[in-house]
mmCIF file of C-alpha atoms in Angstrom:
data_model
loop_
_atom_site.group_PDB
_atom_site.id
_atom_site.type_symbol
_atom_site.label_atom_id
_atom_site.label_comp_id
_atom_site.label_asym_id
_atom_site.label_seq_id
_atom_site.Cartn_x
_atom_site.Cartn_y
_atom_site.Cartn_z
ATOM 1 C CA MET A 1 91.189 167.127 130.671
ATOM 2 C CA GLU A 2 92.062 164.491 133.652
ATOM 3 C CA SER A 3 94.738 162.589 133.029
ATOM 4 C CA ILE A 4 94.763 158.495 133.210
ATOM 5 C CA LYS A 5 98.020 157.023 133.464
ATOM 6 C CA ILE A 6 98.262 153.365 133.092
ATOM 7 C CA ILE A 7 101.190 150.895 133.763
ATOM 8 C CA LEU A 8 101.772 148.463 130.940
ATOM 9 C CA LYS A 9 103.216 144.242 131.719
ATOM 10 C CA TRP A 10 104.555 142.878 128.313
ATOM 11 C CA SER A 11 107.349 140.308 128.042
ATOM 12 C CA GLY A 12 108.403 140.598 131.344
ATOM 13 C CA LYS A 13 108.782 145.091 131.548
ATOM 14 C CA GLU A 14 107.215 147.705 132.718
ATOM 15 C CA TYR A 15 106.053 150.813 130.295
ATOM 16 C CA ASN A 16 104.253 154.276 131.573
ATOM 17 C CA ILE A 17 102.451 155.362 129.440
ATOM 18 C CA GLU A 18 99.846 158.941 129.861
ATOM 19 C CA LEU A 19 97.079 159.493 128.127
ATOM 20 C CA ASN A 20 93.613 161.866 129.131
ATOM 21 C CA GLU A 21 90.086 160.516 129.212
ATOM 22 C CA ASN A 22 88.618 161.932 125.912
ATOM 23 C CA ASP A 23 91.765 159.670 124.276
ATOM 24 C CA ASN A 24 90.059 156.534 122.916
ATOM 25 C CA VAL A 25 91.505 152.594 122.875
ATOM 26 C CA VAL A 26 93.029 153.252 119.229
ATOM 27 C CA ASP A 27 94.826 156.282 120.711
ATOM 28 C CA LEU A 28 95.913 154.463 123.296
ATOM 29 C CA LYS A 29 97.104 150.948 121.368
ATOM 30 C CA LYS A 30 99.259 153.558 119.392
ATOM 31 C CA ALA A 31 100.940 154.834 122.798
ATOM 32 C CA ILE A 32 102.138 151.174 123.569
ATOM 33 C CA GLU A 33 103.498 150.341 119.925
ATOM 34 C CA GLN A 34 105.565 154.006 120.663
ATOM 35 C CA HIS A 35 106.555 151.682 123.827
ATOM 36 C CA THR A 36 107.023 148.338 122.669
ATOM 37 C CA GLY A 37 106.879 148.163 119.576
ATOM 38 C CA VAL A 38 103.537 145.500 118.594
ATOM 39 C CA ARG A 39 101.642 146.985 116.188
ATOM 40 C CA PRO A 40 97.803 146.996 117.430
ATOM 41 C CA GLU A 41 96.874 144.458 115.375
ATOM 42 C CA ARG A 42 98.688 142.296 117.495
ATOM 43 C CA GLN A 43 97.850 143.496 121.051
ATOM 44 C CA LYS A 44 95.587 141.351 123.017
ATOM 45 C CA LEU A 45 94.906 143.533 126.105
ATOM 46 C CA LEU A 46 94.178 141.208 128.520
ATOM 47 C CA ASN A 47 91.923 142.928 131.373
ATOM 48 C CA LEU A 48 91.034 145.928 129.570
ATOM 49 C CA LYS A 49 87.251 145.611 130.022
ATOM 50 C CA LEU A 50 83.918 147.163 129.628
ATOM 51 C CA LYS A 51 81.233 145.718 130.973
ATOM 52 C CA GLY A 52 82.947 142.289 131.061
ATOM 53 C CA LYS A 53 83.574 143.003 127.536
ATOM 54 C CA SER A 54 86.675 144.256 125.565
ATOM 55 C CA PRO A 55 85.954 147.970 124.923
ATOM 56 C CA GLU A 56 86.087 149.178 121.170
ATOM 57 C CA ASP A 57 88.450 150.978 119.725
ATOM 58 C CA ASP A 58 86.643 153.796 119.257
ATOM 59 C CA CYS A 59 85.680 153.715 123.142
ATOM 60 C CA LYS A 60 86.663 156.521 125.708
ATOM 61 C CA LEU A 61 88.861 156.139 128.008
ATOM 62 C CA GLY A 62 86.975 158.006 130.245
ATOM 63 C CA GLN A 63 84.377 154.942 130.468
ATOM 64 C CA LEU A 64 86.788 152.600 131.543
ATOM 65 C CA LYS A 65 86.612 154.384 134.935
ATOM 66 C CA LEU A 66 90.280 153.210 135.436
ATOM 67 C CA LYS A 67 92.293 153.563 138.720
ATOM 68 C CA GLU A 68 95.192 156.096 138.981
ATOM 69 C CA ASN A 69 98.530 153.669 137.925
ATOM 70 C CA PHE A 70 96.401 150.593 136.432
ATOM 71 C CA LYS A 71 98.510 147.864 135.531
ATOM 72 C CA LEU A 72 97.283 146.386 131.851
ATOM 73 C CA MET A 73 98.671 143.268 130.740
ATOM 74 C CA MET A 74 98.912 142.867 126.657
ATOM 75 C CA MET A 75 100.501 139.725 124.487
ATOM 76 C CA GLY A 76 101.552 140.355 121.164
ATOM 77 C CA SER A 77 104.291 140.384 119.165
ATOM 78 C CA ARG A 78 106.455 142.442 116.567
ATOM 79 C CA GLU A 79 106.864 141.813 113.484
ATOM 80 C CA GLU A 80 110.227 140.650 113.669
ATOM 81 C CA ASP A 81 110.438 138.443 116.428
ATOM 82 C CA ILE A 82 107.346 136.146 114.310
ATOM 83 C CA VAL A 83 109.344 136.818 111.061
ATOM 84 C CA GLU A 84 112.112 135.381 112.974
ATOM 85 C CA ALA A 85 109.620 131.962 114.616
ATOM 86 C CA ASN A 86 108.577 131.941 111.366
ATOM 87 C CA THR A 87 111.544 130.960 109.552
ATOM 88 C CA ALA A 88 113.008 128.779 111.959
ATOM 89 C CA PRO A 89 115.318 125.593 110.610
ATOM 90 C CA GLU A 90 113.471 122.515 109.438
ATOM 91 C CA ASN A 91 114.304 119.487 112.083
ATOM 92 C CA MET A 92 115.322 121.184 114.092
ATOM 93 C CA PRO A 93 116.367 119.253 117.428
ATOM 94 C CA ASN A 94 114.072 119.984 120.649
ATOM 95 C CA VAL A 95 116.432 121.845 122.465
ATOM 96 C CA VAL A 96 115.232 122.875 126.690
ATOM 97 C CA ASN A 97 116.358 126.485 127.066
ATOM 98 C CA ASP A 98 117.476 125.338 130.774
ATOM 99 C CA PHE A 99 120.538 125.338 133.599
ATOM 100 C CA ASP A 100 122.031 121.648 133.475
ATOM 101 C CA ILE A 101 121.128 120.954 137.006
ATOM 102 C CA GLU A 102 122.161 116.992 137.750
ATOM 103 C CA GLU A 103 120.338 116.358 140.955
ATOM 104 C CA GLU A 104 123.545 114.785 142.030
ATOM 105 C CA GLU A 105 125.218 117.712 141.359
ATOM 106 C CA ILE A 106 123.599 120.838 144.072
ATOM 107 C CA ALA A 107 122.217 118.873 147.499
ATOM 108 C CA ILE A 108 119.868 121.445 148.374
ATOM 109 C CA GLU A 109 117.237 120.049 149.044
ATOM 110 C CA ASN A 110 117.700 119.148 152.482
ATOM 111 C CA GLN A 111 120.214 122.675 153.399
ATOM 112 C CA GLU A 112 119.059 124.107 156.589
ATOM 113 C CA VAL A 113 119.011 127.676 155.382
ATOM 114 C CA TYR A 114 116.226 127.087 152.687
ATOM 115 C CA LEU A 115 114.065 124.112 154.844
ATOM 116 C CA ALA A 116 113.818 128.055 157.234
ATOM 117 C CA LYS A 117 112.701 129.422 154.182
ATOM 118 C CA ILE A 118 110.139 126.993 153.442
ATOM 119 C CA GLU A 119 109.039 127.039 157.323
ATOM 120 C CA ARG A 120 108.661 131.416 156.328
ATOM 121 C CA ARG A 121 106.582 130.141 153.304
ATOM 122 C CA ILE A 122 104.310 127.512 154.878
ATOM 123 C CA LYS A 123 103.485 130.464 158.243
ATOM 124 C CA GLU A 124 103.272 133.767 155.743
ATOM 125 C CA TYR A 125 102.134 132.553 152.595
ATOM 126 C CA ASN A 126 98.539 133.115 151.958
ATOM 127 C CA VAL A 127 96.596 130.282 150.010
ATOM 128 C CA LYS A 128 93.166 130.714 148.392
ATOM 129 C CA VAL A 129 91.226 127.863 148.079
ATOM 130 C CA LEU A 130 89.858 127.907 145.294
ATOM 131 C CA ASN A 131 87.666 124.042 145.546
ATOM 132 C CA GLN A 132 88.239 121.820 148.038
ATOM 133 C CA PHE A 133 90.296 118.832 148.563
ATOM 134 C CA ARG A 134 88.927 115.537 147.848
ATOM 135 C CA PRO A 135 89.709 112.326 149.931
ATOM 136 C CA ASP A 136 92.236 110.126 148.625
ATOM 137 C CA LYS A 137 93.344 112.215 145.640
ATOM 138 C CA LYS A 138 97.087 112.654 144.630
ATOM 139 C CA LEU A 139 98.470 116.227 144.149
ATOM 140 C CA LEU A 140 99.504 117.007 140.423
ATOM 141 C CA VAL A 141 100.844 120.750 140.359
ATOM 142 C CA LEU A 142 101.293 122.598 136.984
ATOM 143 C CA ASP A 143 103.195 125.584 135.636
ATOM 144 C CA ILE A 144 102.299 128.066 133.027
ATOM 145 C CA ASP A 145 104.143 129.435 130.492
ATOM 146 C CA TYR A 146 105.236 127.091 128.168
ATOM 147 C CA THR A 147 103.718 124.607 129.770
ATOM 148 C CA LEU A 148 100.164 124.709 129.141
ATOM 149 C CA PHE A 149 100.427 127.728 126.775
ATOM 150 C CA ASP A 150 102.641 129.670 124.633
ATOM 151 C CA HIS A 151 102.548 132.921 126.224
ATOM 152 C CA ARG A 152 105.107 134.748 123.478
ATOM 153 C CA SER A 153 103.494 134.294 120.283
ATOM 154 C CA THR A 154 100.843 135.937 119.212
ATOM 155 C CA ALA A 155 97.382 135.004 118.232
ATOM 156 C CA GLN A 156 94.068 136.695 118.258
ATOM 157 C CA THR A 157 92.012 134.056 120.698
ATOM 158 C CA GLY A 158 93.463 132.308 124.407
ATOM 159 C CA ALA A 159 92.994 129.154 122.240
ATOM 160 C CA GLU A 160 95.997 129.693 119.577
ATOM 161 C CA LEU A 161 97.801 129.555 121.548
ATOM 162 C CA MET A 162 97.025 126.640 124.131
ATOM 163 C CA ARG A 163 98.884 123.378 124.857
ATOM 164 C CA PRO A 164 96.625 120.952 122.566
ATOM 165 C CA TYR A 165 94.972 118.269 124.806
ATOM 166 C CA LEU A 166 94.896 120.782 127.693
ATOM 167 C CA HIS A 167 90.681 120.324 128.385
ATOM 168 C CA GLU A 168 91.097 116.804 128.182
ATOM 169 C CA PHE A 169 94.247 116.135 129.820
ATOM 170 C CA LEU A 170 92.952 118.317 132.974
ATOM 171 C CA THR A 171 89.895 116.661 132.868
ATOM 172 C CA ASP A 172 91.754 113.039 132.557
ATOM 173 C CA ALA A 173 93.822 114.208 135.663
ATOM 174 C CA TYR A 174 91.400 114.827 137.789
ATOM 175 C CA GLU A 175 90.069 111.656 138.493
ATOM 176 C CA TYR A 176 93.482 110.650 140.525
ATOM 177 C CA TYR A 177 94.731 114.122 141.540
ATOM 178 C CA ASP A 178 93.144 117.435 143.095
ATOM 179 C CA ILE A 179 95.069 119.925 140.606
ATOM 180 C CA VAL A 180 97.468 123.115 141.808
ATOM 181 C CA ILE A 181 98.904 125.794 139.417
ATOM 182 C CA TRP A 182 101.559 127.764 140.235
ATOM 183 C CA SER A 183 103.368 130.392 137.810
ATOM 184 C CA ALA A 184 106.924 132.308 138.932
ATOM 185 C CA THR A 185 104.798 135.232 138.364
ATOM 186 C CA ASN A 186 102.185 137.852 140.015
ATOM 187 C CA MET A 187 98.291 135.912 141.494
ATOM 188 C CA LYS A 188 96.433 138.926 138.978
ATOM 189 C CA TRP A 189 98.458 136.727 135.563
ATOM 190 C CA ILE A 190 97.754 133.971 136.368
ATOM 191 C CA GLU A 191 93.848 134.580 137.122
ATOM 192 C CA GLU A 192 93.885 136.367 133.486
ATOM 193 C CA LYS A 193 95.612 133.803 132.130
ATOM 194 C CA MET A 194 93.195 130.575 133.523
ATOM 195 C CA LYS A 195 90.479 132.735 132.725
ATOM 196 C CA LEU A 196 91.556 133.206 129.160
ATOM 197 C CA LEU A 197 92.400 129.194 129.066
ATOM 198 C CA GLY A 198 88.761 128.673 130.136
ATOM 199 C CA VAL A 199 90.315 127.079 132.782
ATOM 200 C CA SER A 200 88.803 128.725 135.572
ATOM 201 C CA THR A 201 85.128 128.075 134.152
ATOM 202 C CA ASN A 202 86.034 124.606 132.824
ATOM 203 C CA PRO A 203 82.876 122.103 134.361
ATOM 204 C CA ASN A 204 85.025 119.045 134.203
ATOM 205 C CA TYR A 205 87.722 119.649 136.223
ATOM 206 C CA LYS A 206 88.258 122.401 138.969
ATOM 207 C CA ILE A 207 91.206 124.172 140.476
ATOM 208 C CA ALA A 208 91.985 123.548 143.793
ATOM 209 C CA PHE A 209 94.498 126.579 144.380
ATOM 210 C CA TYR A 210 97.446 128.817 142.429
ATOM 211 C CA LEU A 211 100.565 129.690 144.132
ATOM 212 C CA ASP A 212 102.887 132.547 142.601
ATOM 213 C CA SER A 213 106.341 133.407 142.844
ATOM 214 C CA LEU A 214 105.432 134.819 146.761
ATOM 215 C CA ALA A 215 105.773 131.241 146.977
ATOM 216 C CA MET A 216 108.968 131.139 145.882
ATOM 217 C CA ILE A 217 112.401 130.403 147.065
ATOM 218 C CA SER A 218 115.617 131.268 146.096
ATOM 219 C CA VAL A 219 118.191 129.153 146.498
ATOM 220 C CA HIS A 220 122.127 129.229 146.034
ATOM 221 C CA THR A 221 123.933 127.139 143.280
ATOM 222 C CA PRO A 222 127.857 126.607 143.344
ATOM 223 C CA LYS A 223 127.465 126.526 139.473
ATOM 224 C CA TYR A 224 124.395 129.460 138.515
ATOM 225 C CA GLY A 225 124.449 131.255 141.947
ATOM 226 C CA VAL A 226 120.842 132.488 142.576
ATOM 227 C CA ILE A 227 118.303 130.727 141.213
ATOM 228 C CA GLU A 228 114.094 131.087 142.157
ATOM 229 C CA VAL A 229 112.252 127.684 142.724
ATOM 230 C CA LYS A 230 109.141 126.284 143.843
ATOM 231 C CA PRO A 231 109.657 124.075 146.850
ATOM 232 C CA LEU A 232 106.652 121.436 146.782
ATOM 233 C CA GLY A 233 107.113 121.058 150.944
ATOM 234 C CA VAL A 234 105.330 123.942 151.186
ATOM 235 C CA ILE A 235 102.448 122.952 149.555
ATOM 236 C CA TRP A 236 103.175 119.649 151.710
ATOM 237 C CA GLY A 237 103.375 121.653 155.141
ATOM 238 C CA LYS A 238 100.026 123.240 154.916
ATOM 239 C CA PHE A 239 98.650 120.613 153.648
ATOM 240 C CA THR A 240 99.412 117.787 154.942
ATOM 241 C CA GLN A 241 98.076 115.437 153.370
ATOM 242 C CA PHE A 242 100.128 115.458 150.651
ATOM 243 C CA SER A 243 103.435 114.428 150.263
ATOM 244 C CA SER A 244 106.770 113.555 147.986
ATOM 245 C CA LYS A 245 104.568 110.191 148.198
ATOM 246 C CA ASN A 246 101.856 111.077 146.200
ATOM 247 C CA THR A 247 102.641 114.933 144.424
ATOM 248 C CA ILE A 248 104.302 115.215 141.098
ATOM 249 C CA MET A 249 105.028 118.576 139.353
ATOM 250 C CA PHE A 250 105.876 119.345 135.917
ATOM 251 C CA ASP A 251 107.552 122.706 134.655
ATOM 252 C CA ASP A 252 109.605 123.097 131.920
ATOM 253 C CA ILE A 253 112.920 123.888 133.489
ATOM 254 C CA ARG A 254 114.057 121.863 136.107
ATOM 255 C CA ARG A 255 115.442 124.008 138.858
ATOM 256 C CA ASN A 256 111.561 125.007 139.064
ATOM 257 C CA PHE A 257 112.238 121.824 141.443
ATOM 258 C CA ILE A 258 115.326 121.714 142.156
ATOM 259 C CA MET A 259 115.254 121.365 146.063
ATOM 260 C CA ASN A 260 112.429 118.364 145.265
ATOM 261 C CA PRO A 261 113.999 116.502 142.457
ATOM 262 C CA LYS A 262 112.717 112.623 143.004
ATOM 263 C CA ASN A 263 108.462 114.391 142.359
ATOM 264 C CA GLY A 264 109.463 116.730 138.902
ATOM 265 C CA LEU A 265 108.322 116.169 135.280
ATOM 266 C CA ARG A 266 110.225 118.252 132.577
ATOM 267 C CA ILE A 267 107.704 119.031 130.257
ATOM 268 C CA ARG A 268 109.001 119.468 126.433
ATOM 269 C CA PRO A 269 108.362 123.455 126.388
ATOM 270 C CA PHE A 270 105.521 123.950 124.088
ATOM 271 C CA ARG A 271 106.253 127.622 121.978
ATOM 272 C CA GLU A 272 105.968 129.048 119.190
ATOM 273 C CA ALA A 273 102.424 127.673 119.077
ATOM 274 C CA HIS A 274 101.211 128.508 115.378
ATOM 275 C CA LEU A 275 104.154 126.200 113.950
ATOM 276 C CA ASN A 276 103.197 123.184 116.982
ATOM 277 C CA ARG A 277 99.518 123.370 117.557
ATOM 278 C CA TYR A 278 98.701 121.032 115.164
ATOM 279 C CA LYS A 279 101.967 118.060 116.073
ATOM 280 C CA ASP A 280 101.885 118.576 120.389
ATOM 281 C CA ASP A 281 100.430 115.344 121.617
ATOM 282 C CA GLU A 282 103.341 115.683 124.597
ATOM 283 C CA LEU A 283 99.669 116.469 127.499
ATOM 284 C CA LEU A 284 98.120 113.142 125.300
ATOM 285 C CA LYS A 285 100.492 111.207 126.555
ATOM 286 C CA LEU A 286 100.740 112.860 129.689
ATOM 287 C CA SER A 287 97.520 111.645 130.269
ATOM 288 C CA LYS A 288 98.672 107.731 130.114
ATOM 289 C CA TYR A 289 101.453 108.717 132.788
ATOM 290 C CA LEU A 290 99.336 110.046 135.689
ATOM 291 C CA LYS A 291 96.856 107.434 135.373
ATOM 292 C CA ASP A 292 99.623 104.699 135.445
ATOM 293 C CA LEU A 293 101.248 106.352 138.818
ATOM 294 C CA ALA A 294 97.849 107.081 140.131
ATOM 295 C CA GLU A 295 97.061 103.452 139.926
ATOM 296 C CA HIS A 296 99.942 101.321 140.309
ATOM 297 C CA CYS A 297 102.133 103.644 141.934
ATOM 298 C CA ASN A 298 102.201 104.220 145.571
ATOM 299 C CA ASP A 299 105.318 106.222 146.186
ATOM 300 C CA PHE A 300 106.744 108.513 143.525
ATOM 301 C CA THR A 301 110.355 109.057 144.489
ATOM 302 C CA THR A 302 110.720 105.318 143.572
ATOM 303 C CA VAL A 303 110.116 105.936 140.045
ATOM 304 C CA ASN A 304 112.634 107.849 137.328
ATOM 305 C CA HIS A 305 110.285 110.867 135.832
ATOM 306 C CA ARG A 306 112.738 111.460 133.526
ATOM 307 C CA TYR A 307 111.752 108.462 131.758
ATOM 308 C CA TRP A 308 108.519 108.581 132.243
ATOM 309 C CA GLU A 309 107.696 108.066 127.964
ATOM 310 C CA LYS A 310 109.579 104.508 129.339
ATOM 311 C CA TYR A 311 107.619 103.830 132.023
ATOM 312 C CA LYS A 312 105.674 100.329 132.233
ATOM 313 C CA PRO A 313 103.591 99.675 135.435
ATOM 314 C CA LYS A 314 103.638 96.244 136.829
ATOM 315 C CA LYS A 315 99.665 94.954 136.884
ATOM 316 C CA GLY A 316 98.611 93.938 139.566
ATOM 317 C CA SER A 317 100.572 95.219 141.753
ATOM 318 C CA LEU A 318 101.615 98.696 143.760
ATOM 319 C CA GLN A 319 105.213 99.617 142.779
ATOM 320 C CA GLY A 320 106.964 102.218 146.150
ATOM 321 C CA ARG A 321 105.016 99.191 148.660
#
């Protein structure tokens, strides 16, 4: 009887699971529970497919024709984590889990060693353009986890974990911006998430391309040591129609845009989707901000994006001229 070796990816870790071809999906889910503590009914196996659909529980693993060491991606939470999330204190302040990195603290964006790393990424990193750029559009670069999607909570469908107004936000932004997704994960995971959320197939907007963790660089900060960041210079070096003047990046972690502090906007993280999906309107408000920038600002670096909620463009004029 032929054995089947699977590498489960969940919550930033990998688990080796070995079953045989006569075991079924239920057996796989039980094995996953033994390794992770996530009960079968909480497991969402993202890329386990039979003829394009999720297999039934009694489906034999041999029918799935899995390659050896198939990497299986799962979403789901342990019971104790769900209980903890549901017992969050009332009136809890909006806390951002991030390093307190101030632009003036760490002047690294022009350091030669990091500019050299960016040059290497420009030369070596291969960007797969999914949809062609359009003339005279600005550039919007978006993170995924906690920006567009609560990737740690459990749910039956991706729609339950999606940030409210996501598709409306992307549709509105697409009128003025070409859109790029940049996540600190691997490309396969990005593609699966975009399918799960219905982003890659939505007819109302198009994503220009995805960037993964391989496009990032490591920098050393005096206070926090080595951190991984997303330098926009990689994009600007490859696509010269974009620059600091017409690019904005949304991320829930400020350190990700430490190389381009004047082009980053730290979005409030979207966590605990089951508690917050009916009251989070961050993307709705940011849609207006993006429209105002596109229509009234010629140079995005002249605006302090930390105070985006207070931004009032001067009508009939272009800021940053």
